[in-house]
Amino acid sequence: MKLSKKGISIAAFALGACVFVSTALADLAVGTGYDRLKAASKHTAAQLVSELGNYTIEARYTIKSNTSVLHELNSVIKFDAANQATEETNTTLLGNGEVSTGYNYRDKERMIWKSSYDEKYYVTEYNQEWNSHDRVFNPFEQEGAAEVERIIDAVIGNLKDQVQVDEVAGGGVTYSGSLSEVQVPALINAVASFGVKQMLVDQGRIVRDYDIPKLASDVFVKRVTGMAVEDEAGLISHFTGELILSGKDEAGNLNDFTVSAIFSLVDVGTTSVTAPDLTNVTVESIGGSGFSSMHEGTYRNDIVKEENGALVKIGERTLIISSIDGNDISGSYFEKVQPEYLDEYGEEYNFTFEHTLTSSNSMNFFTYTNSKGEEEQAQLQLSSPGGVYLQLNIQIMNDHSYQFNDRPYDNGDFRRVFEE
Amino acid sequence: MVGFKAAFQNELFKLVKRKKMNAAAILAILAVVIGQVAVSAVKHGFGLRLVGGTEFPLVVLSAFSYTLLPLFAAFVAIDMFNGEYSSNTMKLTLTRPVSRFGVFSAKVSAIASFIAVNLAFVMVLSLTAGLIFNPTSSGWLGVARVFLSYAVTFVPVFVFILLVVLLANLVRGGLSVFFLSVLLFVAFTFLGILVPASSSFLVTSMFDWHTLWIAEKLSGFKIVRQGLIMGGLGVMLFTAGYMLFDRKDI
Amino acid sequence: MTKAIEILGLTKLYSNGRGMKDLNLTIHEGEIFGFLGPNGSGKTTAMKMMAGLVKPDSGEVRIFGASVQQDYVQAMKQVGCMIESAESYPYLTANDNLKLFARYYPLVDRRRIDECLEITGMLNYKHEKVRKFSLGMKQRLGLAAAILSRPRVLILDEPLNGLDVEGMLDLRRLIKQLAEMEGTTFFISSHLIHDVELTCNRIGVVYGGRLVNEGYTQNILSDYASLEHYFVSEVERHGRV
């Protein structure tokens, strides 16, 4: 009897171990819908970044209050890896019925854009080739992405199994999931509610003459739904996500806000990006640094000193931008200091300069000759409308760094002088 | 069977007399109150409704099942084994006409009752608090969901405690067993996060399996799988613990 | 005569060399067996094996034919014991302690608990927590717990520990009374020779983990001047071997 007692124990243990190990392994093998979706998303991201030659992404973001649309953004983005060109067309619909459009084209050599606010195409030519790495990035390969992924995995926990997987006849998979208010974890609920609430506040600022119901209290995530379609090639070709937020406004009325996003990946391999025809339209050329012919003119900077508890203007600096042609800028500069301060101030600068702007290089300087006949480096940049920054006497340390050596009482801030 | 029943009643009696229940109850009340205060603060401070009437108990459950409950159950389990070994009172039970299996299963059943009573207590408490302070549409369906969630959470907590029982019969000192249990709990939790693939083997990753039960679309297979994993693990831990207990020289 | 306790080749050796080797003994119903030996001679080990607390390396103990090792529940139904030290749950009262034990025996009721407390002189302390008890009181309560189920066999390990003179006399009277009136069989260990001589009608001497000799008190006392002489001679004889 003793033996059998031991035997029963061992048998029970073995049985338990068998059930445990085999089910756990099966569970591991089956994985979760969430894991499959994640794998497919990673695959898709990697393909989009490096493998696919060309494709189009159609996206739509909508914010709705009950049933009326507050904000809708439709975007069609075309990518052509071979020509390193992208084209983006946006249409924005606001709650007050206002519709605006935007157009943006980029290739190796230039960027062309247009908005619905004026009938002009703006063109920027690059001096250097635009770095195509900036074109699309893989969110899963960003720095810290692995850590973020783990945190998200942990927060989601057993909700991973809420992602349903359905195999579609003829290849492909459909993922779908839906969480009701009970299932949304409190943490996600809090963050999402707060985020969307803030978004609506911002939205209220953008659309001034449209009254957006404010959510004042009892804001919570009512429902989250999502759907994704994986095609035969293993690419996520379609994604729909929707978050419904419920809350009360100040009057105590219940409002539902719906934030939704739709992405579609279409025309893989058949997308071609062509530059817009600029022959019969108004074109304004803008240098990479933003300078255009409208910036031609005279700029002034007062030389102000603090003396005996009072501010004293001891002179002024004048910058005259005489011509801007594409990226070429030429002009002159002189300083005028009151004679009694000249000893203290030192030599006045007075020079002319020729400057070629480059867009993608922050180490963009021009050379001038100072009062002693020595060559020095200077930097010219746009500031707020009607202003430029001019930094003189820059000391270049190496290829990536430099140091300002300001002139006395110099803040580099020049304002445009307008003729009365 | 007389032996088991007597031993089980005795373990419960001792549990009640040792005021472990009171301490657990006070802490549980405190936890629910703090949770409710936090929820109300967020509600009035940010205007966010974190939880509805019947969701509050679920939020409490997630926090409670990961912290106080396993901690207290581990205390009780360690006290029942290591505590009695060290105070020489284990022999009082063992020299009575009851088999070691009877004693072992009586002790394990008593711990199971402790977990169940604790869960039930916190459920009633948080349900009441939730319905009073966060009155929104809840209905019987919500209450049923809460009940189901608390009921199924018993399983993973119990399986974890079987692990503590095994340790209690493996390691002599009660304090070592306690720290080892806490360490394992934390280690399992982090392992589940760092290596998601391992979570199929970790009982701590199933502490939130009640979310599966209250899902809109029940994924029955997953529930069965996790149930079998925990069942298998539970049988393993129980028999291993029993074999150690059976061989023990008092 | 009915065999109350049969011990067959009982052996348990600890890693430090202590323990009990090859103990063979048959004790008949109604006998008061004294298990005499110095500290560390293996008495407690043997008794723990008899009560099923320790698993023997080999051998077996039978109580009225039921094996402690194989059929524990059946064997222990007839046994009351107090081994190594008289412990009770310190956080419970004397009454609660006995109530816990009473649950294992369908025939033990509240009246029997009071009876046992009365017999051991503990009735006045019925509702006091054991934590406050003196060693002697704990010993008395341990005894009450042992006799609670009217066992046919009582295994008592150093039952006189901590008892005052009055307690010793009471206990001795109780043992004799139970043996005569109810035919209870006793297995009592002690290192107090004089005490064993007065209480037990059969004596076994253990030394260094072995049963050196055993015999009826009457016979021994007819051969030796006192039990002490017998003990010394047995131990010396064994020491020479």
PDB file of N, CA, C and O in Angstrom, chain A residues 5-6 9 12-13 16-17 19-20 23-24 27-28 150 158 161-162 164 178 180-183 189-190 194 197 216-220 223, chain B residues 43 46-50 55 58 145 193-194 197 200-201 208-209 211-212 215-217 222 225-226 228-229 232 235-236 239 242 246-247:
ATOM      1  N   LYS A   5       0.847   4.302  -2.759  1.00  0.00           N
ATOM      2  CA  LYS A   5       0.638   5.697  -2.398  1.00  0.00           C
ATOM      3  C   LYS A   5       1.694   6.561  -3.091  1.00  0.00           C
ATOM      4  O   LYS A   5       1.391   7.592  -3.688  1.00  0.00           O
ATOM      5  N   LYS A   6       2.929   6.074  -3.027  1.00  0.00           N
ATOM      6  CA  LYS A   6       4.018   6.779  -3.684  1.00  0.00           C
ATOM      7  C   LYS A   6       3.775   6.797  -5.188  1.00  0.00           C
ATOM      8  O   LYS A   6       3.978   7.806  -5.858  1.00  0.00           O
ATOM      9  N   SER A   9       1.222   9.314  -6.151  1.00  0.00           N
ATOM     10  CA  SER A   9       1.802  10.647  -6.103  1.00  0.00           C
ATOM     11  C   SER A   9       2.616  10.941  -7.347  1.00  0.00           C
ATOM     12  O   SER A   9       2.471  11.982  -7.979  1.00  0.00           O
ATOM     13  N   ALA A  12       0.456  11.278 -10.376  1.00  0.00           N
ATOM     14  CA  ALA A  12      -0.268  12.551 -10.382  1.00  0.00           C
ATOM     15  C   ALA A  12       0.665  13.687 -10.786  1.00  0.00           C
ATOM     16  O   ALA A  12       0.315  14.550 -11.594  1.00  0.00           O
ATOM     17  N   PHE A  13       1.880  13.633 -10.232  1.00  0.00           N
ATOM     18  CA  PHE A  13       2.852  14.670 -10.562  1.00  0.00           C
ATOM     19  C   PHE A  13       3.172  14.629 -12.052  1.00  0.00           C
ATOM     20  O   PHE A  13       3.189  15.662 -12.729  1.00  0.00           O
ATOM     21  N   GLY A  16       0.271  15.968 -14.067  1.00  0.00           N
ATOM     22  CA  GLY A  16       0.242  17.428 -13.969  1.00  0.00           C
ATOM     23  C   GLY A  16       1.312  18.053 -14.829  1.00  0.00           C
ATOM     24  O   GLY A  16       1.063  19.014 -15.562  1.00  0.00           O
ATOM     25  N   ALA A  17       2.509  17.474 -14.760  1.00  0.00           N
ATOM     26  CA  ALA A  17       3.627  18.017 -15.532  1.00  0.00           C
ATOM     27  C   ALA A  17       3.341  17.930 -17.024  1.00  0.00           C
ATOM     28  O   ALA A  17       3.603  18.865 -17.776  1.00  0.00           O
ATOM     29  N   VAL A  19       0.379  17.782 -18.574  1.00  0.00           N
ATOM     30  CA  VAL A  19      -0.661  18.750 -18.947  1.00  0.00           C
ATOM     31  C   VAL A  19      -0.063  20.147 -19.000  1.00  0.00           C
ATOM     32  O   VAL A  19      -0.249  20.899 -19.957  1.00  0.00           O
ATOM     33  N   PHE A  20       0.707  20.478 -17.967  1.00  0.00           N
ATOM     34  CA  PHE A  20       1.291  21.808 -17.860  1.00  0.00           C
ATOM     35  C   PHE A  20       2.211  22.107 -19.041  1.00  0.00           C
ATOM     36  O   PHE A  20       2.024  23.082 -19.770  1.00  0.00           O
ATOM     37  N   THR A  23       0.402  21.941 -22.617  1.00  0.00           N
ATOM     38  CA  THR A  23      -0.508  23.060 -22.889  1.00  0.00           C
ATOM     39  C   THR A  23       0.266  24.365 -23.015  1.00  0.00           C
ATOM     40  O   THR A  23      -0.051  25.209 -23.847  1.00  0.00           O
ATOM     41  N   ALA A  24       1.256  24.532 -22.143  1.00  0.00           N
ATOM     42  CA  ALA A  24       2.030  25.774 -22.199  1.00  0.00           C
ATOM     43  C   ALA A  24       2.754  25.884 -23.533  1.00  0.00           C
ATOM     44  O   ALA A  24       2.786  26.953 -24.155  1.00  0.00           O
ATOM     45  N   ASP A  27       0.258  26.699 -26.100  1.00  0.00           N
ATOM     46  CA  ASP A  27      -0.111  28.103 -25.934  1.00  0.00           C
ATOM     47  C   ASP A  27       0.942  29.002 -26.567  1.00  0.00           C
ATOM     48  O   ASP A  27       0.639  29.974 -27.253  1.00  0.00           O
ATOM     49  N   LEU A  28       2.188  28.605 -26.345  1.00  0.00           N
ATOM     50  CA  LEU A  28       3.308  29.364 -26.904  1.00  0.00           C
ATOM     51  C   LEU A  28       3.265  29.299 -28.427  1.00  0.00           C
ATOM     52  O   LEU A  28       3.473  30.289 -29.121  1.00  0.00           O
ATOM     53  N   ARG A 150       7.864  46.592 -24.995  1.00  0.00           N
ATOM     54  CA  ARG A 150       7.720  45.756 -23.803  1.00  0.00           C
ATOM     55  C   ARG A 150       6.710  46.336 -22.836  1.00  0.00           C
ATOM     56  O   ARG A 150       5.902  45.623 -22.257  1.00  0.00           O
ATOM     57  N   ASN A 158      -3.289  40.265 -20.671  1.00  0.00           N
ATOM     58  CA  ASN A 158      -4.179  39.249 -21.222  1.00  0.00           C
ATOM     59  C   ASN A 158      -5.132  39.782 -22.281  1.00  0.00           C
ATOM     60  O   ASN A 158      -5.873  39.023 -22.890  1.00  0.00           O
ATOM     61  N   ASP A 161      -5.330  38.583 -26.125  1.00  0.00           N
ATOM     62  CA  ASP A 161      -6.207  37.581 -26.715  1.00  0.00           C
ATOM     63  C   ASP A 161      -7.501  38.171 -27.235  1.00  0.00           C
ATOM     64  O   ASP A 161      -8.342  37.458 -27.765  1.00  0.00           O
ATOM     65  N   GLN A 162      -7.659  39.478 -27.056  1.00  0.00           N
ATOM     66  CA  GLN A 162      -8.856  40.127 -27.597  1.00  0.00           C
ATOM     67  C   GLN A 162      -8.719  40.372 -29.091  1.00  0.00           C
ATOM     68  O   GLN A 162      -9.661  40.798 -29.736  1.00  0.00           O
ATOM     69  N   GLN A 164      -8.851  39.069 -32.475  1.00  0.00           N
ATOM     70  CA  GLN A 164      -9.338  37.869 -33.139  1.00  0.00           C
ATOM     71  C   GLN A 164      -8.655  37.732 -34.494  1.00  0.00           C
ATOM     72  O   GLN A 164      -8.461  38.718 -35.188  1.00  0.00           O
ATOM     73  N   SER A 178     -12.129  44.393 -30.164  1.00  0.00           N
ATOM     74  CA  SER A 178     -13.029  45.403 -29.640  1.00  0.00           C
ATOM     75  C   SER A 178     -13.001  45.330 -28.120  1.00  0.00           C
ATOM     76  O   SER A 178     -13.070  44.259 -27.536  1.00  0.00           O
ATOM     77  N   SER A 180     -14.761  46.916 -24.673  1.00  0.00           N
ATOM     78  CA  SER A 180     -15.790  47.768 -24.098  1.00  0.00           C
ATOM     79  C   SER A 180     -15.201  48.494 -22.885  1.00  0.00           C
ATOM     80  O   SER A 180     -14.085  48.225 -22.484  1.00  0.00           O
ATOM     81  N   GLU A 181     -15.981  49.388 -22.322  1.00  0.00           N
ATOM     82  CA  GLU A 181     -15.470  50.191 -21.217  1.00  0.00           C
ATOM     83  C   GLU A 181     -14.968  49.357 -20.047  1.00  0.00           C
ATOM     84  O   GLU A 181     -14.045  49.746 -19.351  1.00  0.00           O
ATOM     85  N   VAL A 182     -15.597  48.191 -19.860  1.00  0.00           N
ATOM     86  CA  VAL A 182     -15.192  47.357 -18.722  1.00  0.00           C
ATOM     87  C   VAL A 182     -13.783  46.827 -18.916  1.00  0.00           C
ATOM     88  O   VAL A 182     -13.024  46.654 -17.966  1.00  0.00           O
ATOM     89  N   GLN A 183     -13.437  46.557 -20.170  1.00  0.00           N
ATOM     90  CA  GLN A 183     -12.181  45.870 -20.414  1.00  0.00           C
ATOM     91  C   GLN A 183     -10.992  46.799 -20.566  1.00  0.00           C
ATOM     92  O   GLN A 183      -9.869  46.368 -20.442  1.00  0.00           O
ATOM     93  N   ASN A 189      -7.309  53.906 -19.933  1.00  0.00           N
ATOM     94  CA  ASN A 189      -8.503  54.742 -19.894  1.00  0.00           C
ATOM     95  C   ASN A 189      -8.135  56.165 -19.500  1.00  0.00           C
ATOM     96  O   ASN A 189      -8.513  57.136 -20.161  1.00  0.00           O
ATOM     97  N   ALA A 190      -7.352  56.289 -18.433  1.00  0.00           N
ATOM     98  CA  ALA A 190      -6.988  57.611 -17.934  1.00  0.00           C
ATOM     99  C   ALA A 190      -6.168  58.371 -18.966  1.00  0.00           C
ATOM    100  O   ALA A 190      -6.457  59.530 -19.287  1.00  0.00           O
ATOM    101  N   PHE A 194      -7.600  61.587 -21.057  1.00  0.00           N
ATOM    102  CA  PHE A 194      -6.950  62.867 -20.851  1.00  0.00           C
ATOM    103  C   PHE A 194      -6.415  63.402 -22.179  1.00  0.00           C
ATOM    104  O   PHE A 194      -6.617  64.567 -22.522  1.00  0.00           O
ATOM    105  N   LYS A 197      -9.226  64.514 -24.471  1.00  0.00           N
ATOM    106  CA  LYS A 197      -9.826  65.725 -23.928  1.00  0.00           C
ATOM    107  C   LYS A 197      -8.966  66.938 -24.293  1.00  0.00           C
ATOM    108  O   LYS A 197      -9.474  67.977 -24.723  1.00  0.00           O
ATOM    109  N   ALA A 216     -16.549  68.180 -19.755  1.00  0.00           N
ATOM    110  CA  ALA A 216     -16.190  68.737 -18.454  1.00  0.00           C
ATOM    111  C   ALA A 216     -15.991  67.667 -17.392  1.00  0.00           C
ATOM    112  O   ALA A 216     -15.089  67.744 -16.576  1.00  0.00           O
ATOM    113  N   SER A 217     -16.847  66.663 -17.426  1.00  0.00           N
ATOM    114  CA  SER A 217     -16.727  65.672 -16.348  1.00  0.00           C
ATOM    115  C   SER A 217     -17.090  64.277 -16.855  1.00  0.00           C
ATOM    116  O   SER A 217     -17.656  64.124 -17.929  1.00  0.00           O
ATOM    117  N   ASP A 218     -16.748  63.313 -16.031  1.00  0.00           N
ATOM    118  CA  ASP A 218     -17.089  61.917 -16.311  1.00  0.00           C
ATOM    119  C   ASP A 218     -16.601  61.446 -17.674  1.00  0.00           C
ATOM    120  O   ASP A 218     -17.300  60.721 -18.383  1.00  0.00           O
ATOM    121  N   VAL A 219     -15.406  61.874 -18.031  1.00  0.00           N
ATOM    122  CA  VAL A 219     -14.871  61.465 -19.322  1.00  0.00           C
ATOM    123  C   VAL A 219     -14.319  60.043 -19.204  1.00  0.00           C
ATOM    124  O   VAL A 219     -13.583  59.738 -18.274  1.00  0.00           O
ATOM    125  N   PHE A 220     -14.696  59.192 -20.101  1.00  0.00           N
ATOM    126  CA  PHE A 220     -14.131  57.847 -20.079  1.00  0.00           C
ATOM    127  C   PHE A 220     -14.144  57.227 -21.472  1.00  0.00           C
ATOM    128  O   PHE A 220     -14.884  57.657 -22.346  1.00  0.00           O
ATOM    129  N   ARG A 223     -15.430  52.769 -25.799  1.00  0.00           N
ATOM    130  CA  ARG A 223     -15.196  51.610 -26.647  1.00  0.00           C
ATOM    131  C   ARG A 223     -13.957  51.836 -27.507  1.00  0.00           C
ATOM    132  O   ARG A 223     -13.718  52.948 -27.963  1.00  0.00           O
TER     133      ARG A 223
ATOM    134  N   LYS B  43     -11.501  62.016 -10.736  1.00  0.00           N
ATOM    135  CA  LYS B  43     -12.787  62.392 -11.296  1.00  0.00           C
ATOM    136  C   LYS B  43     -13.030  63.897 -11.123  1.00  0.00           C
ATOM    137  O   LYS B  43     -13.434  64.586 -12.053  1.00  0.00           O
ATOM    138  N   PHE B  46      -9.558  66.032 -12.719  1.00  0.00           N
ATOM    139  CA  PHE B  46      -9.341  66.074 -14.157  1.00  0.00           C
ATOM    140  C   PHE B  46     -10.629  65.910 -14.955  1.00  0.00           C
ATOM    141  O   PHE B  46     -10.623  66.025 -16.157  1.00  0.00           O
ATOM    142  N   GLY B  47     -11.703  65.618 -14.261  1.00  0.00           N
ATOM    143  CA  GLY B  47     -12.961  65.417 -14.965  1.00  0.00           C
ATOM    144  C   GLY B  47     -13.003  64.104 -15.719  1.00  0.00           C
ATOM    145  O   GLY B  47     -13.791  63.929 -16.633  1.00  0.00           O
ATOM    146  N   LEU B  48     -12.133  63.168 -15.338  1.00  0.00           N
ATOM    147  CA  LEU B  48     -12.126  61.884 -16.033  1.00  0.00           C
ATOM    148  C   LEU B  48     -12.863  60.858 -15.192  1.00  0.00           C
ATOM    149  O   LEU B  48     -12.680  60.780 -13.986  1.00  0.00           O
ATOM    150  N   ARG B  49     -13.689  60.097 -15.856  1.00  0.00           N
ATOM    151  CA  ARG B  49     -14.344  59.018 -15.125  1.00  0.00           C
ATOM    152  C   ARG B  49     -13.526  57.765 -15.328  1.00  0.00           C
ATOM    153  O   ARG B  49     -13.654  57.090 -16.339  1.00  0.00           O
ATOM    154  N   LEU B  50     -12.662  57.484 -14.368  1.00  0.00           N
ATOM    155  CA  LEU B  50     -11.777  56.335 -14.515  1.00  0.00           C
ATOM    156  C   LEU B  50     -12.565  55.049 -14.543  1.00  0.00           C
ATOM    157  O   LEU B  50     -12.292  54.144 -15.302  1.00  0.00           O
ATOM    158  N   GLU B  55     -17.069  48.931 -12.645  1.00  0.00           N
ATOM    159  CA  GLU B  55     -15.683  48.754 -13.077  1.00  0.00           C
ATOM    160  C   GLU B  55     -14.723  48.974 -11.929  1.00  0.00           C
ATOM    161  O   GLU B  55     -13.617  48.463 -11.929  1.00  0.00           O
ATOM    162  N   LEU B  58     -13.357  45.958 -10.537  1.00  0.00           N
ATOM    163  CA  LEU B  58     -12.391  45.295 -11.417  1.00  0.00           C
ATOM    164  C   LEU B  58     -11.025  45.942 -11.299  1.00  0.00           C
ATOM    165  O   LEU B  58     -10.000  45.265 -11.330  1.00  0.00           O
ATOM    166  N   ARG B 145     -20.509  40.306 -14.070  1.00  0.00           N
ATOM    167  CA  ARG B 145     -19.145  40.331 -14.593  1.00  0.00           C
ATOM    168  C   ARG B 145     -18.142  40.440 -13.453  1.00  0.00           C
ATOM    169  O   ARG B 145     -17.110  39.781 -13.456  1.00  0.00           O
ATOM    170  N   ILE B 193       7.290  40.049 -18.530  1.00  0.00           N
ATOM    171  CA  ILE B 193       7.306  41.294 -19.289  1.00  0.00           C
ATOM    172  C   ILE B 193       8.488  41.312 -20.256  1.00  0.00           C
ATOM    173  O   ILE B 193       8.362  41.663 -21.431  1.00  0.00           O
ATOM    174  N   LEU B 194       9.654  40.901 -19.744  1.00  0.00           N
ATOM    175  CA  LEU B 194      10.870  40.986 -20.556  1.00  0.00           C
ATOM    176  C   LEU B 194      10.890  39.926 -21.650  1.00  0.00           C
ATOM    177  O   LEU B 194      11.338  40.178 -22.758  1.00  0.00           O
ATOM    178  N   ALA B 197       7.475  35.432 -24.420  1.00  0.00           N
ATOM    179  CA  ALA B 197       7.268  34.029 -24.769  1.00  0.00           C
ATOM    180  C   ALA B 197       7.180  33.159 -23.523  1.00  0.00           C
ATOM    181  O   ALA B 197       6.546  32.109 -23.531  1.00  0.00           O
ATOM    182  N   SER B 200       3.634  31.933 -21.142  1.00  0.00           N
ATOM    183  CA  SER B 200       2.796  30.732 -21.202  1.00  0.00           C
ATOM    184  C   SER B 200       3.097  29.804 -20.042  1.00  0.00           C
ATOM    185  O   SER B 200       2.287  28.974 -19.680  1.00  0.00           O
ATOM    186  N   PHE B 201       4.300  29.935 -19.455  1.00  0.00           N
ATOM    187  CA  PHE B 201       4.711  29.034 -18.384  1.00  0.00           C
ATOM    188  C   PHE B 201       4.568  29.672 -17.004  1.00  0.00           C
ATOM    189  O   PHE B 201       4.787  29.014 -16.012  1.00  0.00           O
ATOM    190  N   ASP B 208      -4.246  38.046 -14.425  1.00  0.00           N
ATOM    191  CA  ASP B 208      -5.302  38.904 -14.981  1.00  0.00           C
ATOM    192  C   ASP B 208      -6.177  38.128 -15.968  1.00  0.00           C
ATOM    193  O   ASP B 208      -6.785  38.712 -16.850  1.00  0.00           O
ATOM    194  N   TRP B 209      -6.224  36.828 -15.800  1.00  0.00           N
ATOM    195  CA  TRP B 209      -6.981  36.055 -16.805  1.00  0.00           C
ATOM    196  C   TRP B 209      -8.487  36.318 -16.714  1.00  0.00           C
ATOM    197  O   TRP B 209      -9.237  35.880 -17.566  1.00  0.00           O
ATOM    198  N   THR B 211      -9.793  38.946 -17.406  1.00  0.00           N
ATOM    199  CA  THR B 211     -10.121  39.762 -18.585  1.00  0.00           C
ATOM    200  C   THR B 211     -10.593  38.879 -19.742  1.00  0.00           C
ATOM    201  O   THR B 211     -11.356  39.314 -20.587  1.00  0.00           O
ATOM    202  N   LEU B 212     -10.095  37.630 -19.757  1.00  0.00           N
ATOM    203  CA  LEU B 212     -10.531  36.710 -20.817  1.00  0.00           C
ATOM    204  C   LEU B 212     -12.007  36.352 -20.636  1.00  0.00           C
ATOM    205  O   LEU B 212     -12.741  36.180 -21.599  1.00  0.00           O
ATOM    206  N   ALA B 215     -14.511  39.162 -21.652  1.00  0.00           N
ATOM    207  CA  ALA B 215     -14.326  39.736 -22.978  1.00  0.00           C
ATOM    208  C   ALA B 215     -15.641  39.728 -23.749  1.00  0.00           C
ATOM    209  O   ALA B 215     -16.536  38.929 -23.478  1.00  0.00           O
ATOM    210  N   GLU B 216     -15.728  40.652 -24.698  1.00  0.00           N
ATOM    211  CA  GLU B 216     -16.930  40.710 -25.541  1.00  0.00           C
ATOM    212  C   GLU B 216     -17.066  39.422 -26.349  1.00  0.00           C
ATOM    213  O   GLU B 216     -18.119  38.832 -26.426  1.00  0.00           O
ATOM    214  N   LYS B 217     -15.925  39.063 -26.967  1.00  0.00           N
ATOM    215  CA  LYS B 217     -15.914  37.806 -27.701  1.00  0.00           C
ATOM    216  C   LYS B 217     -15.097  36.836 -26.878  1.00  0.00           C
ATOM    217  O   LYS B 217     -13.889  36.971 -26.760  1.00  0.00           O
ATOM    218  N   LYS B 222      -8.516  29.861 -25.497  1.00  0.00           N
ATOM    219  CA  LYS B 222      -7.486  30.474 -24.653  1.00  0.00           C
ATOM    220  C   LYS B 222      -7.796  30.219 -23.176  1.00  0.00           C
ATOM    221  O   LYS B 222      -6.902  29.908 -22.399  1.00  0.00           O
ATOM    222  N   ARG B 225      -6.980  26.714 -22.447  1.00  0.00           N
ATOM    223  CA  ARG B 225      -5.520  26.530 -22.403  1.00  0.00           C
ATOM    224  C   ARG B 225      -4.958  27.025 -21.074  1.00  0.00           C
ATOM    225  O   ARG B 225      -4.229  26.306 -20.395  1.00  0.00           O
ATOM    226  N   GLN B 226      -5.317  28.268 -20.716  1.00  0.00           N
ATOM    227  CA  GLN B 226      -4.770  28.803 -19.464  1.00  0.00           C
ATOM    228  C   GLN B 226      -5.267  27.998 -18.272  1.00  0.00           C
ATOM    229  O   GLN B 226      -4.527  27.764 -17.325  1.00  0.00           O
ATOM    230  N   LEU B 228      -5.946  24.806 -18.263  1.00  0.00           N
ATOM    231  CA  LEU B 228      -5.191  23.551 -18.227  1.00  0.00           C
ATOM    232  C   LEU B 228      -3.768  23.792 -17.730  1.00  0.00           C
ATOM    233  O   LEU B 228      -3.222  22.992 -16.968  1.00  0.00           O
ATOM    234  N   ILE B 229      -3.168  24.896 -18.178  1.00  0.00           N
ATOM    235  CA  ILE B 229      -1.804  25.200 -17.721  1.00  0.00           C
ATOM    236  C   ILE B 229      -1.793  25.329 -16.203  1.00  0.00           C
ATOM    237  O   ILE B 229      -0.976  24.717 -15.519  1.00  0.00           O
ATOM    238  N   GLY B 232      -2.596  21.902 -14.527  1.00  0.00           N
ATOM    239  CA  GLY B 232      -1.432  21.023 -14.546  1.00  0.00           C
ATOM    240  C   GLY B 232      -0.403  21.457 -13.535  1.00  0.00           C
ATOM    241  O   GLY B 232       0.127  20.653 -12.750  1.00  0.00           O
ATOM    242  N   VAL B 235      -1.628  20.717  -9.987  1.00  0.00           N
ATOM    243  CA  VAL B 235      -1.501  19.304  -9.596  1.00  0.00           C
ATOM    244  C   VAL B 235      -0.042  18.978  -9.287  1.00  0.00           C
ATOM    245  O   VAL B 235       0.283  18.327  -8.291  1.00  0.00           O
ATOM    246  N   MET B 236       0.850  19.478 -10.153  1.00  0.00           N
ATOM    247  CA  MET B 236       2.287  19.262  -9.938  1.00  0.00           C
ATOM    248  C   MET B 236       2.736  19.786  -8.580  1.00  0.00           C
ATOM    249  O   MET B 236       3.379  19.096  -7.798  1.00  0.00           O
ATOM    250  N   THR B 239       1.138  17.848  -5.566  1.00  0.00           N
ATOM    251  CA  THR B 239       1.704  16.530  -5.273  1.00  0.00           C
ATOM    252  C   THR B 239       3.144  16.653  -4.787  1.00  0.00           C
ATOM    253  O   THR B 239       3.546  15.940  -3.863  1.00  0.00           O
ATOM    254  N   TYR B 242       2.989  17.724  -1.287  1.00  0.00           N
ATOM    255  CA  TYR B 242       2.525  16.622  -0.445  1.00  0.00           C
ATOM    256  C   TYR B 242       3.631  15.603  -0.219  1.00  0.00           C
ATOM    257  O   TYR B 242       3.836  15.124   0.899  1.00  0.00           O
ATOM    258  N   ASP B 246       4.903  14.533   3.325  1.00  0.00           N
ATOM    259  CA  ASP B 246       4.719  13.155   3.759  1.00  0.00           C
ATOM    260  C   ASP B 246       6.014  12.563   4.304  1.00  0.00           C
ATOM    261  O   ASP B 246       6.007  11.752   5.214  1.00  0.00           O
ATOM    262  N   ARG B 247       7.128  12.998   3.728  1.00  0.00           N
ATOM    263  CA  ARG B 247       8.401  12.420   4.141  1.00  0.00           C
ATOM    264  C   ARG B 247       9.016  13.121   5.335  1.00  0.00           C
ATOM    265  O   ARG B 247      10.026  12.687   5.852  1.00  0.00           O
TER     266      ARG B 247
END
